[in-house]
Structures are given as structure tokens and as C-alpha cells.
XYZ file of C-alpha atoms in Angstrom:
167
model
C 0.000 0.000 0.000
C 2.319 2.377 1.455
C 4.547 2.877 -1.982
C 1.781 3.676 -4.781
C -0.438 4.858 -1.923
C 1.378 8.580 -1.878
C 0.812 8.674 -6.062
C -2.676 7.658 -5.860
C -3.563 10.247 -3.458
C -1.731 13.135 -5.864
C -3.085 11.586 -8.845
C -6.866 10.688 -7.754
C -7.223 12.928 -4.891
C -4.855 16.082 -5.260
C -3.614 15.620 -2.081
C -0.254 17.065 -0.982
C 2.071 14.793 0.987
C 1.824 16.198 4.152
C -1.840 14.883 3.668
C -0.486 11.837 2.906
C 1.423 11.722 6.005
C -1.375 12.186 8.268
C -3.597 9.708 6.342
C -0.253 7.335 7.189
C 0.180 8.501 10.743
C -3.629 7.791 11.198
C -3.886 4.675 9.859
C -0.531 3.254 11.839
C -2.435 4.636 14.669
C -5.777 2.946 14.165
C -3.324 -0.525 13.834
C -1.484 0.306 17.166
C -5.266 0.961 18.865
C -6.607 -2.388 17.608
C -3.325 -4.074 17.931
C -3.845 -3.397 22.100
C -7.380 -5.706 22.017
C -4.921 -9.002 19.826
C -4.601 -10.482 23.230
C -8.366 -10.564 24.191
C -9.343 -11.106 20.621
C -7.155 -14.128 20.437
C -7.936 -15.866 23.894
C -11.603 -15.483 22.613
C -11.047 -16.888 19.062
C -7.843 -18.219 18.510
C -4.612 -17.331 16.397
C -5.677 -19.222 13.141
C -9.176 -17.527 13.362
C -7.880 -14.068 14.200
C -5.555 -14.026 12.025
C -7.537 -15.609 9.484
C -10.361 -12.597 9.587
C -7.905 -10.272 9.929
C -6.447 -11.362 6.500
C -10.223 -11.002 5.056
C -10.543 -7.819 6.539
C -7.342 -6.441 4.764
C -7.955 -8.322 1.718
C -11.624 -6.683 1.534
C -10.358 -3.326 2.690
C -7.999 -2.943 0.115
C -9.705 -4.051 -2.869
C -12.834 -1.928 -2.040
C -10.608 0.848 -1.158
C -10.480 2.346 -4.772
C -13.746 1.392 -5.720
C -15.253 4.335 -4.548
C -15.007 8.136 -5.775
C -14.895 9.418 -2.879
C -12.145 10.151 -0.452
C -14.551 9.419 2.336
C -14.901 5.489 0.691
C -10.868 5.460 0.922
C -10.644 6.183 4.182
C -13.270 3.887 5.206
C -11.998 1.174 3.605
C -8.198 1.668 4.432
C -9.323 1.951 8.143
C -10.819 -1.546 7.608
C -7.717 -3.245 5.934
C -5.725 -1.388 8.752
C -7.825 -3.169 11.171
C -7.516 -6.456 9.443
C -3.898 -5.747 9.771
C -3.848 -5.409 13.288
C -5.181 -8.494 13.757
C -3.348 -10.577 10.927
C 0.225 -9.944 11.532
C 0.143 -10.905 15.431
C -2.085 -13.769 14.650
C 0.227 -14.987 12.259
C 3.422 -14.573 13.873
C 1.833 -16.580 16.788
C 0.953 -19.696 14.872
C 4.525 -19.464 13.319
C 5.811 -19.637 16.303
C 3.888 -22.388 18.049
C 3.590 -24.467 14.464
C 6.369 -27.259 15.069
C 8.539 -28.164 17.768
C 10.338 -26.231 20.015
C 13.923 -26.575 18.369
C 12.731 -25.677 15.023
C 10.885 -22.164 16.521
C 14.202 -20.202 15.390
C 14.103 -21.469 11.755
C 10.386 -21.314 11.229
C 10.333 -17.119 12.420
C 13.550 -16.608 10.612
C 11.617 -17.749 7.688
C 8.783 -15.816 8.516
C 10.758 -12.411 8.807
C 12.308 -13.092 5.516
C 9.201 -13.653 3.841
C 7.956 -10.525 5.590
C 11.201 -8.727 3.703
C 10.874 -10.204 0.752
C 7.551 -8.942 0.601
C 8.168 -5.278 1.761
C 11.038 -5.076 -1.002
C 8.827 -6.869 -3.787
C 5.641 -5.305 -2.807
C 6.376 -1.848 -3.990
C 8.292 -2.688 -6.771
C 5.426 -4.479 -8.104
C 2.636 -2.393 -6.456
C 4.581 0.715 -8.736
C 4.737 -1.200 -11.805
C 0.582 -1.755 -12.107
C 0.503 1.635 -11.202
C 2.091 3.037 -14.061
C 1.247 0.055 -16.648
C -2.267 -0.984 -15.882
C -4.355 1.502 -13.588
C -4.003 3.896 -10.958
C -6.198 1.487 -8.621
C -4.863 -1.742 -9.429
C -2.366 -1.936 -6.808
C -4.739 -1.790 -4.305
C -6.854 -4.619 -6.022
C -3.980 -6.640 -7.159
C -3.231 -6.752 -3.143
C -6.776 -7.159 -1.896
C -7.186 -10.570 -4.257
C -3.621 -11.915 -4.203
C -4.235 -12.063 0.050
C -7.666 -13.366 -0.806
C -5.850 -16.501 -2.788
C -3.506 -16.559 0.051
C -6.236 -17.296 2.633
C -8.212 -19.196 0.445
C -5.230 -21.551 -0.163
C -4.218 -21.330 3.657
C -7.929 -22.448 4.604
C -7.768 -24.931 2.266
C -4.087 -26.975 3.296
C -4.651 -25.929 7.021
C -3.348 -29.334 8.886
C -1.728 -28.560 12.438
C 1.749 -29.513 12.783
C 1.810 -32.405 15.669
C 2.468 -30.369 18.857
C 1.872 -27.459 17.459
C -1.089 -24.416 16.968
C -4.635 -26.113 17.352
C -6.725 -24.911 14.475
């Protein structure tokens, strides 16, 4: 999101980029805000589940997010994905954690984190080539369905790892 995110805004919305910053700063706050309920959320419905709606919720957010005209729509739906983000990332981390045994933990979040990096250097390198070569909102929908596959395929080949995260 973050890369394209700052063009979109200039080029849909004529926004200036210290608009964009406190879009940003807003959005990493409504994260940090629901990020403080992950514990309660996930004693109530589990890792998998939480971080399985969280996905949907980011997945959703994001490809509505440019559906709409209005900046209003944007917003709304960006605060969704950010919520769905809030809730994905811990939940995720925590079954990568608890998803084997004990002397593997290491390997299996050193893994995790690189994946994590690869993504944050591939996203926007991708995420700025639809922008310029297919559509101003495609990012955001490219994003929204490729985590929709992701979960889809995750839900699908779910099998806990003996010893590890319950589903």
C-alpha cells in the first residue's frame, strides 16, 4: 500500500504529501489501537481464526478501497484493511511460532521475517509497476485478491503440525 499509496492520493485525490502523512500517521495509529485488544481477541477466538479474519478484513479493505469516488470510501476502507492488519500480523506470527517443535521455533520465524522482507522489497516494486502500466487502482486490487488466494489456499491446506497451533 504504502509505496503507490502517496501517487494515488496526488493523482486521484490532489492531495499534498503532508496529507499523505497524516492519512499514514492515522492509519498506523488505528493498527497500534486495535493491535492493544490481539490479546483478548485471540484468547476469545484463537490465532488461526484471528488471524484468518484479519487477512479477510485487509484483503476486503484494500480491494474496495479504490472502488469508490470518494475520499470518504478510501478512508473507510483503508481503516478496515488497517484493522484487518492489526489483527493478521500478530495472529500470524503466533501460529509461526507455536507451528512445530520447540527446536525448530528459530528457523520457522527466521523464515517468517524473511518472507515478511521479501515482501516489503517486492511489494512496492510491483505495487509501482501496475501503477504506471495498468491503472491507478490496481495496486490496491492486485493486493486485496492476491491475500484473498492466500487465505483461500491457507484455509484450504490448514493441517496442524503435531504439537503445534490447534486450528
Amino acid at each position: 500500500l504504502e509505496a503507490p499509496f502517496a501517487l494515488y492520493m496526488a493523482d486521484v485525490h490532489a492531495a499534498e504529501p503532508d496529507q499523505v502523512g497524516y492519512i499514514m500517521a492515522s492509519l498506523g495509529i488505528v493498527v497500534a489501537l486495535f493491535q492493544g485488544a490481539v490479546g483478548r481477541v485471540s484468547s476469545k477466538v484463537g490465532d488461526k481464526a484471528m488471524a484468518m479474519g484479519g487477512l479477510a478484513m485487509l484483503a476486503v479493505g484494500l480491494t474496495l478501497a479504490p472502488i469508490g469516488a470518494s475520499l470518504t470510501w478510501l478512508l473507510i476502507a483503508l481503516v478496515g484493511s488497517s484493522i484487518g492488519r492489526a489483527f493478521a500480523q500478530p495472529g500470524m506470527l503466533a501460529l509461526a511460532s507455536r507451528s512445530g517443535d520447540e527446536a525448530s521455533t528459530g528457523r520457522r520465524l527466521g523464515v517468517y521475517q524473511s518472507a515478511a522482507s521479501l515482501g516489503r522489497i517486492l511489494g512496492p516494486t510491483i505495487g509501482g509497476a501496475v501503477y504506471l502500466w495498468v491503472d491507478v487502482s490496481a495496486p490496491f486490487v492486485l493486493a486485496g485478491l492476491l491475500l484473498a488466494l492466500a487465505l483461500i489456499y491457507w484455509r484450504a491446506r490448514w493441517r496442524p503440525i503435531k504439537g503445534g497451533a490447534a486450528p
